[in-house]
Amino acid sequence: MDANHINNLPAGVLVSILSVLCYGMFHNPFHITKYWDMMKLATLCRLWNECMPQQVYRYVFVQRKIYAIRSSSTSRMHKRVSWVSNVGSILYQKRLCSATDLRIVMYDDYTGPLLLANALKYFGLTSPSWWRLQGLHFFGKGVLRSGTDYHTEDIFADAHSFSEFFARHFRNLQSIGLCVKIPTTQFTAADFSSYTMSPRYSMLLQTFLSKLSSLQCYQPSTLLLNSPMHLSLTHVELDMDCIKVPLPNIGLAPNIVERLKLYNIDGEVPLTCFRGNYSGKTIYTNLKEIQFDFRAASGSKSQNVSLCPHLAHVFPKLFKLSLKQSMGVYKNMYSALANAPLSHLCIDEHQRSLPYIDTSIIHNVTSFQLSTSISEAPGWYTDSKDLITRFYFTHSTVQNVLMECLVPFPTHILWRDLQPGHMIVHLLEQLPTLKFLRITCISMDATDTDNYFWGTYDRQADIHEATTPTVIDTAIAHNTVSTVGLEPINKCLQVLDIDAPGYFDTDAICRMPLFLPLLQFVAIDKEYTDQIGTFVQKIRPHVKICARRDVDCHFMF
């Protein structure tokens, strides 16, 4: 559809289209270059400018760029600091009243002077006209690394003046976040020991902490609290390695907090409502989203810790739950939350702990994500498929699924077993409301021995196993377009995405539209679109054969 046809749509529809195009900008950290991409849409014509979502103008960017230049006098290389911002664009569009969040982007590792205050003054952001700025988020560790080289005599004095500057010019801040990548098992807090870090961010938090409504704090920063504090926070996102005092000393108003995310939890969740009996415990009346990432691995000494069976009553409005490695600490966290009013559920557990998860927790959810990890012990590839399929057989209202599992099907499965009439039929029967399906495999060639990692005997048995030709196999052989008597295997599937970098089974893909009456898109490698499209047009003229990137929007979880 070209721009002229789009402009003939109602304004509300155009606003929705632009909102989808700008989706990533609203929710993900990004460089200022992506903001300019959005502005290209706004400058296409006056109509598009008027229909651009107000959310686009919510963010004020100030991004630092470091250049290496050679001095003409000494011929030595030295670094030059440059700052760019979208302030001019917001003022030109007359959308200053929409700007509420200030994003400082410093992905570099520069240790020279920060000079952020000078940049903010230069862009005019310290003037009273920007009083609506309430959110301050730092992307990258530049705020911690800058000002730590030998030119800075006292990094604590530098940090103190930094926090005073924001307290003087940005008095309305309600949300502060440091969006540095959370350490994983490959990159832990110990890796930061070789760095000199400024206490700048910690002092900034202490200055504003009593009046913040949203707080984010990750490694390598540190949150120092000298005494117990009672905070009125709606959103809390903390790496537990940042806290140098026991978390119970931080009092969260239970009737205010809405989103709670804790990472690198060592042992039990440090909240008193998770201990003992349900009777008399605090009720988090407005908590809608929980994410708990545990550090303990499966088999830890605290694995038998139990939760009260009425835990769901503690969170009467819980909407989204994300748990990682919780089975290494708790044995029944999923059972305790089975009756919570969940709509979104994300599970990331050790593969062999899956049989102990109460699958009734997915009864009422609409979005479900399952990820698994394995130990180094041999034999994991022989684990039963029931580890995963028990979730398929559970009655639920799930509509959106992302399965990132090592054994979603038997390990010895061949591509031909996924073809119509085989295992894919059972999968689609168990997911009757499934609309989008993406399959990723190394190769679709069942005789390619390089794609097998089990023993020679098993491999030869699989390769020589006979398959009975189906009605569709015969139809393909005779190049017929008749679909009389065909039984649909799914009446909802609209998008089928196949990713096979190796051998591509074109005949199998040509058969798929015969069994899927509502199929609209078949997304494959661009190399095969013309070949498959010619045949599919004879069977299902309404089915579009397209490149894989054209359907990525359907798989945003």
XYZ file of C-alpha atoms in Angstrom:
557
model
C 0.000 0.000 0.000
C 1.539 3.321 -1.034
C 1.454 6.575 0.915
C -1.494 7.975 -1.070
C -3.701 5.011 -0.166
C -2.630 5.209 3.472
C -3.521 8.892 3.599
C -7.052 8.040 2.496
C -7.555 6.032 5.670
C -9.303 7.591 8.680
C -6.958 9.591 10.912
C -7.463 7.146 13.783
C -6.218 4.270 11.627
C -3.164 6.260 10.542
C -2.387 7.045 14.188
C -2.526 3.314 14.949
C -0.189 2.506 12.029
C 2.346 5.089 13.166
C 2.095 3.809 16.746
C 3.058 0.321 15.552
C 6.004 1.715 13.577
C 7.181 3.607 16.655
C 6.600 0.664 19.028
C 10.269 -0.077 19.661
C 10.936 3.559 20.481
C 8.389 3.574 23.272
C 9.667 0.546 25.138
C 13.348 -0.047 24.436
C 16.548 1.880 25.085
C 17.999 3.149 21.852
C 20.335 5.700 20.315
C 19.201 9.092 19.133
C 19.514 7.893 15.527
C 16.286 5.917 15.984
C 14.568 9.100 17.042
C 15.615 10.694 13.753
C 14.094 7.713 11.949
C 10.770 8.525 13.600
C 11.118 12.154 12.601
C 11.488 11.131 8.963
C 7.945 9.794 9.197
C 6.756 13.030 10.804
C 8.232 15.124 7.984
C 6.709 13.034 5.189
C 3.709 15.352 5.019
C 1.587 17.573 7.258
C -0.973 14.806 7.849
C 1.659 12.371 9.109
C 3.100 15.064 11.351
C -0.290 15.705 12.918
C -0.982 11.982 13.399
C 2.352 11.114 15.002
C 1.687 9.757 18.515
C 2.377 12.210 21.315
C 4.530 9.501 22.892
C 7.214 10.157 20.267
C 7.874 13.578 21.772
C 7.945 12.300 25.344
C 11.692 11.649 25.362
C 14.430 14.281 25.378
C 17.751 12.750 24.313
C 21.181 13.982 25.219
C 23.771 11.606 23.802
C 27.533 11.766 24.198
C 29.875 10.822 21.382
C 33.620 10.387 21.752
C 35.915 11.049 18.793
C 39.612 10.265 18.510
C 41.472 13.090 16.736
C 45.131 13.734 16.074
C 46.705 16.907 17.412
C 48.385 18.985 14.691
C 51.101 20.196 17.066
C 52.077 16.960 18.836
C 50.757 14.393 16.317
C 49.264 12.489 19.224
C 45.782 11.046 19.344
C 43.416 12.436 21.959
C 39.695 12.141 22.632
C 37.155 14.799 21.867
C 33.727 14.919 23.516
C 30.652 15.911 21.532
C 27.006 16.063 22.629
C 23.918 15.764 20.418
C 20.269 16.230 21.330
C 16.758 16.283 19.884
C 15.825 19.435 21.822
C 15.755 21.530 18.633
C 13.391 19.064 16.951
C 10.936 19.109 19.863
C 10.928 22.895 19.951
C 10.490 23.103 16.167
C 7.502 20.744 16.332
C 6.093 22.838 19.212
C 5.763 19.726 21.406
C 7.619 20.947 24.473
C 4.572 20.252 26.654
C 4.824 16.531 25.721
C 8.430 16.129 26.953
C 8.493 14.377 30.329
C 11.556 12.085 30.254
C 15.242 12.954 29.950
C 17.475 10.187 28.596
C 21.240 10.529 28.925
C 22.990 8.097 26.566
C 26.662 7.291 27.218
C 27.590 3.829 25.968
C 31.301 4.647 25.867
C 33.966 3.887 28.478
C 35.372 7.423 28.622
C 37.033 8.254 31.963
C 37.633 11.965 31.380
C 35.479 14.814 32.739
C 31.731 14.235 32.437
C 30.748 17.799 31.393
C 27.075 16.760 31.380
C 26.014 19.882 33.283
C 27.556 22.079 30.588
C 25.731 20.155 27.866
C 22.353 20.420 29.614
C 22.848 24.160 30.059
C 23.908 24.565 26.423
C 20.731 22.835 25.185
C 18.629 25.038 27.462
C 17.291 22.132 29.520
C 17.947 23.933 32.808
C 15.489 26.698 31.951
C 12.068 26.793 33.707
C 10.263 25.939 30.447
C 11.346 22.293 30.869
C 9.756 21.907 34.305
C 7.658 18.941 33.094
C 10.719 16.667 32.971
C 10.027 14.051 35.654
C 12.032 11.030 34.496
C 15.838 10.767 34.334
C 17.431 7.628 32.872
C 21.074 6.939 32.105
C 21.896 4.429 29.357
C 25.388 3.006 29.573
C 27.906 3.225 32.386
C 29.319 6.576 31.244
C 27.870 8.385 34.271
C 29.900 6.028 36.503
C 33.107 5.909 34.519
C 33.458 9.592 33.617
C 35.575 11.656 35.989
C 37.574 8.705 37.312
C 40.907 9.357 35.592
C 43.885 11.136 37.136
C 42.524 14.597 36.233
C 39.811 14.313 38.915
C 41.302 15.045 42.308
C 38.248 14.099 44.405
C 35.610 11.874 42.798
C 33.353 12.166 45.874
C 33.330 15.961 45.659
C 32.646 15.660 41.935
C 29.728 13.298 42.635
C 28.341 15.642 45.298
C 28.329 18.631 42.915
C 26.684 16.418 40.280
C 23.753 15.534 42.570
C 23.448 19.156 43.717
C 23.185 20.284 40.099
C 20.174 18.030 39.456
C 18.601 18.921 42.793
C 18.797 22.612 41.824
C 17.654 22.413 38.195
C 15.432 19.300 38.084
C 13.400 19.463 41.257
C 10.418 17.562 39.836
C 12.219 14.274 39.182
C 10.085 11.285 40.146
C 11.819 8.468 38.271
C 15.550 7.711 38.104
C 17.121 4.722 36.385
C 20.550 3.424 35.463
C 20.099 1.118 32.496
C 23.390 -0.753 32.548
C 23.318 -4.358 31.392
C 22.570 -6.679 34.298
C 25.480 -9.071 34.942
C 25.035 -12.656 33.766
C 26.991 -15.760 34.728
C 29.607 -14.747 32.161
C 29.806 -11.160 33.393
C 29.452 -10.807 37.143
C 30.020 -8.085 39.702
C 33.596 -9.297 40.141
C 34.356 -8.225 36.591
C 33.832 -4.602 37.656
C 36.549 -4.801 40.315
C 39.188 -3.628 37.843
C 37.147 -0.472 37.121
C 37.201 2.728 39.124
C 33.581 3.756 39.535
C 32.252 7.152 40.485
C 29.716 7.285 43.363
C 27.828 9.858 41.278
C 24.723 7.748 40.697
C 24.466 6.586 44.319
C 24.573 10.171 45.614
C 21.970 11.217 43.059
C 19.621 8.517 44.318
C 20.113 9.499 47.946
C 19.250 13.086 47.053
C 15.915 12.189 45.429
C 15.051 8.837 47.023
C 12.455 10.124 49.466
C 10.248 11.546 46.705
C 10.801 9.090 43.849
C 7.960 7.000 42.451
C 10.199 4.832 40.223
C 13.680 3.472 40.867
C 16.094 1.392 38.767
C 19.494 0.378 40.077
C 21.768 -2.258 38.520
C 25.370 -3.277 38.831
C 27.972 -1.817 38.822
C 26.357 0.984 40.852
C 25.770 0.803 44.600
C 22.800 2.010 46.606
C 23.936 3.014 50.103
C 21.251 3.372 52.759
C 22.402 4.361 56.230
C 19.123 3.640 58.016
C 15.752 1.973 57.379
C 13.680 3.935 54.892
C 10.010 3.917 53.939
C 9.576 4.669 50.243
C 6.512 5.504 48.150
C 7.614 3.710 44.998
C 5.264 2.421 42.314
C 8.029 0.799 40.206
C 11.087 -0.893 41.740
C 13.809 -2.609 39.693
C 16.891 -3.634 41.654
C 19.924 -5.818 41.211
C 20.359 -7.276 44.697
C 24.142 -6.889 44.434
C 23.584 -3.123 44.517
C 22.077 -3.225 48.014
C 24.549 -3.069 50.876
C 21.919 -3.322 53.619
C 19.234 -6.004 54.102
C 16.234 -5.261 51.904
C 13.763 -5.521 54.824
C 15.236 -2.195 55.926
C 13.617 -0.712 52.833
C 9.930 -0.312 53.494
C 7.750 -0.344 50.356
C 4.239 1.012 50.748
C 2.191 -2.130 49.905
C -0.805 -0.174 48.641
C 1.339 1.837 46.176
C 3.906 -0.485 44.551
C 2.725 -1.738 41.133
C 5.819 -3.320 39.574
C 8.591 -5.153 41.418
C 11.658 -6.635 39.711
C 14.539 -8.145 41.692
C 17.635 -9.668 40.073
C 20.470 -11.838 41.413
C 18.473 -12.959 44.446
C 20.701 -15.103 46.647
C 18.379 -17.447 48.553
C 14.826 -16.527 49.475
C 13.036 -13.429 48.283
C 13.793 -10.827 50.987
C 10.205 -9.814 51.591
C 8.468 -10.776 54.816
C 5.180 -11.551 53.044
C 6.821 -14.666 51.580
C 7.550 -16.224 54.953
C 5.386 -18.115 57.400
C 1.627 -18.410 57.236
C -0.708 -16.225 55.235
C -2.525 -14.977 58.318
C -1.645 -11.426 59.285
C 0.721 -10.722 56.400
C 0.812 -7.590 54.253
C -1.384 -7.501 51.149
C 0.090 -5.824 48.065
C -3.222 -4.488 46.834
C -1.960 -2.853 43.584
C 1.023 -5.022 42.608
C 0.507 -5.985 38.947
C 3.917 -7.214 37.777
C 6.564 -9.351 39.496
C 9.931 -10.512 38.191
C 12.237 -12.554 40.425
C 15.571 -13.771 39.041
C 17.366 -16.139 41.430
C 21.057 -16.781 41.518
C 20.759 -20.226 43.131
C 20.983 -23.205 40.784
C 18.823 -26.284 40.955
C 19.866 -28.587 43.790
C 20.850 -25.895 46.300
C 20.540 -26.641 49.996
C 17.536 -24.331 50.329
C 15.530 -26.051 47.617
C 12.898 -27.382 50.009
C 11.735 -23.975 51.220
C 7.951 -23.868 51.036
C 5.599 -20.979 50.414
C 2.241 -20.498 52.014
C -0.553 -21.971 49.851
C -2.491 -18.693 50.001
C 0.283 -16.603 48.471
C -1.935 -15.586 45.535
C -4.099 -13.629 47.998
C -1.102 -11.432 48.799
C -1.169 -10.178 45.179
C -4.870 -9.859 44.266
C -4.121 -7.865 41.071
C -1.033 -9.720 39.842
C -1.094 -9.453 36.036
C 2.382 -10.536 34.895
C 4.757 -12.992 36.570
C 8.354 -13.764 35.522
C 10.415 -16.321 37.455
C 13.963 -17.451 36.759
C 15.619 -20.387 38.531
C 13.094 -20.227 41.380
C 12.996 -24.043 41.627
C 16.538 -23.905 42.976
C 15.143 -22.222 46.100
C 11.412 -22.917 46.335
C 9.702 -26.211 45.665
C 6.170 -24.911 45.213
C 6.234 -21.268 44.104
C 4.116 -22.069 41.036
C 1.550 -23.966 43.104
C 1.315 -21.070 45.537
C 0.525 -18.678 42.667
C -1.705 -20.992 40.624
C -4.839 -19.036 41.575
C -3.382 -15.584 40.935
C -5.195 -13.547 38.233
C -2.297 -13.891 35.786
C -2.455 -12.947 32.127
C 1.267 -13.076 31.247
C 3.630 -15.775 32.525
C 7.369 -16.178 31.850
C 9.139 -19.291 33.179
C 12.907 -19.818 33.000
C 13.919 -22.926 34.927
C 16.330 -25.831 34.870
C 15.092 -28.393 32.342
C 14.781 -31.265 34.809
C 12.811 -29.188 37.291
C 9.891 -28.854 34.856
C 8.070 -32.008 36.101
C 7.698 -30.337 39.511
C 5.932 -27.251 38.160
C 2.190 -27.190 38.678
C 0.940 -26.598 35.115
C -2.406 -25.343 36.419
C -0.695 -21.966 36.648
C -1.287 -21.517 32.883
C -5.056 -22.133 33.071
C -6.020 -18.476 32.694
C -2.958 -16.871 31.072
C -3.063 -15.484 27.531
C 0.717 -15.072 26.985
C 3.164 -17.798 27.977
C 6.941 -17.929 27.617
C 8.968 -21.007 28.589
C 12.775 -21.134 28.623
C 14.965 -23.888 29.992
C 18.604 -24.391 30.906
C 20.633 -27.592 31.299
C 23.507 -28.713 33.480
C 26.818 -30.038 32.202
C 25.804 -33.586 33.121
C 25.694 -35.963 30.115
C 22.462 -37.438 28.821
C 20.288 -34.327 28.746
C 19.423 -34.978 25.103
C 17.602 -38.195 26.078
C 15.190 -36.438 28.417
C 11.580 -37.311 27.817
C 9.510 -35.048 25.605
C 6.914 -35.075 28.399
C 8.981 -32.385 30.147
C 7.508 -29.947 27.649
C 4.401 -31.593 26.239
C 2.708 -31.706 29.655
C 2.206 -27.961 29.160
C 0.553 -28.656 25.765
C -1.947 -31.019 27.349
C -2.956 -28.557 30.061
C -6.266 -26.846 29.392
C -5.638 -23.105 29.151
C -6.580 -19.866 27.422
C -3.051 -19.253 26.079
C -2.962 -17.375 22.760
C 0.651 -16.128 22.536
C 3.442 -18.645 23.153
C 7.235 -18.425 23.018
C 8.956 -21.762 23.681
C 12.740 -21.541 24.028
C 13.346 -25.108 25.145
C 16.072 -27.589 24.349
C 13.669 -30.512 24.085
C 10.337 -29.221 22.730
C 10.004 -32.512 20.788
C 11.871 -35.828 20.865
C 15.559 -35.313 20.209
C 15.589 -37.715 17.226
C 12.904 -35.862 15.299
C 13.237 -35.469 11.525
C 11.734 -32.742 9.371
C 9.473 -35.273 7.641
C 7.876 -36.019 11.029
C 6.766 -32.382 11.194
C 5.061 -32.510 7.810
C 1.243 -32.702 7.567
C -0.040 -36.031 8.855
C 2.723 -36.294 11.446
C 3.775 -34.483 14.609
C 2.949 -30.961 13.477
C -0.673 -32.096 13.228
C -0.670 -32.968 16.916
C 0.963 -29.658 17.777
C -1.652 -27.633 15.902
C -4.482 -29.700 17.368
C -3.251 -28.889 20.869
C -3.094 -25.161 20.022
C -6.453 -24.605 18.305
C -6.343 -20.803 18.604
C -2.738 -20.501 17.358
C -2.459 -17.767 14.731
C 1.298 -17.455 14.174
C 3.812 -20.323 14.004
C 7.580 -19.996 13.532
C 9.744 -23.101 13.021
C 13.545 -22.893 13.097
C 15.716 -25.851 12.085
C 19.242 -26.391 10.846
C 18.186 -28.277 7.736
C 15.015 -29.813 6.239
C 16.997 -32.667 4.701
C 16.341 -35.898 6.621
C 19.347 -37.595 4.981
C 21.845 -34.912 6.014
C 23.974 -36.801 8.542
C 25.823 -33.645 9.595
C 22.685 -32.474 11.412
C 22.566 -35.482 13.743
C 24.577 -35.711 16.928
C 23.442 -39.079 18.299
C 24.883 -42.522 17.571
C 25.341 -44.132 14.162
C 22.777 -46.845 14.856
C 20.020 -44.367 15.731
C 20.873 -42.196 12.751
C 20.694 -45.050 10.244
C 17.431 -46.288 11.738
C 15.867 -42.851 11.307
C 17.137 -42.384 7.748
C 15.842 -45.740 6.503
C 12.487 -45.551 8.272
C 9.791 -45.776 5.596
C 7.081 -43.151 5.254
C 3.733 -43.848 3.637
C 2.801 -41.371 0.864
C -0.247 -39.340 1.804
C -3.030 -38.075 -0.440
C -1.234 -34.758 -0.651
C 2.042 -36.399 -1.703
C 0.194 -37.892 -4.681
C -1.481 -34.583 -5.483
C 1.842 -32.804 -5.575
C 3.333 -35.490 -7.822
C 0.561 -35.031 -10.373
C 0.620 -31.224 -10.094
C -3.080 -31.043 -9.335
C -4.831 -28.156 -7.605
C -7.776 -30.182 -6.331
C -8.359 -29.865 -2.594
C -11.488 -32.040 -2.417
C -11.719 -34.145 0.734
C -8.835 -32.456 2.527
C -9.184 -32.225 6.303
C -7.861 -28.931 7.778
C -5.426 -29.430 10.649
C -5.921 -25.905 11.996
C -8.628 -23.324 11.298
C -6.920 -20.313 12.889
C -3.298 -20.310 11.726
C -2.636 -17.178 9.652
C 1.171 -16.841 9.521
C 3.681 -19.664 9.007
C 7.367 -18.758 9.240
C 10.025 -21.345 8.303
C 13.731 -20.698 8.936
C 16.042 -23.379 7.533
C 19.493 -22.043 6.578
C 20.497 -25.435 5.112
C 18.518 -27.659 2.770
C 14.989 -26.328 2.102
C 12.125 -28.781 1.489
C 10.044 -26.883 -1.078
C 7.528 -29.708 -1.608
C 6.711 -29.833 2.107
C 6.103 -26.082 2.230
C 3.878 -26.254 -0.843
C 1.698 -28.816 0.960
C 1.141 -26.698 4.074
C -1.461 -24.249 2.637
C -3.670 -27.208 1.676
C -4.271 -27.992 5.354
C -4.535 -24.409 6.637
C -7.649 -22.708 5.204
C -7.076 -19.325 6.907
C -3.366 -19.116 6.127
C -2.448 -15.637 4.846
C 1.359 -15.535 4.867
C 4.094 -18.121 4.368
C 7.397 -16.492 5.301
C 10.518 -18.199 3.938
C 13.967 -17.319 2.697
C 13.741 -14.862 -0.192
C 15.598 -17.317 -2.419
C 12.535 -19.603 -2.574
C 9.644 -17.129 -2.685
C 9.160 -17.188 -6.488
C 9.392 -20.959 -6.809
C 6.920 -21.720 -4.010
C 4.696 -18.773 -4.802
C 4.021 -20.059 -8.348
C 2.662 -23.365 -7.084
C 0.786 -22.035 -4.024
C -1.116 -19.600 -6.231
C -2.752 -22.599 -7.930
C -3.978 -23.945 -4.597
C -4.611 -20.933 -2.385
C -4.481 -17.702 -4.434
C -5.027 -15.584 -1.306
C -1.864 -16.898 0.399
C 1.095 -14.545 0.106
C 4.613 -15.999 -0.050
C 6.985 -13.429 1.424
C 10.438 -12.968 2.935
C 10.815 -13.770 6.640
C 11.492 -10.197 7.720
C 8.062 -9.153 6.414
C 6.249 -11.026 9.223
C 8.532 -10.236 12.175
C 5.892 -7.898 13.609
C 3.633 -10.916 14.280
C 6.222 -12.506 16.578
C 6.803 -9.649 19.029
C 6.137 -11.211 22.419
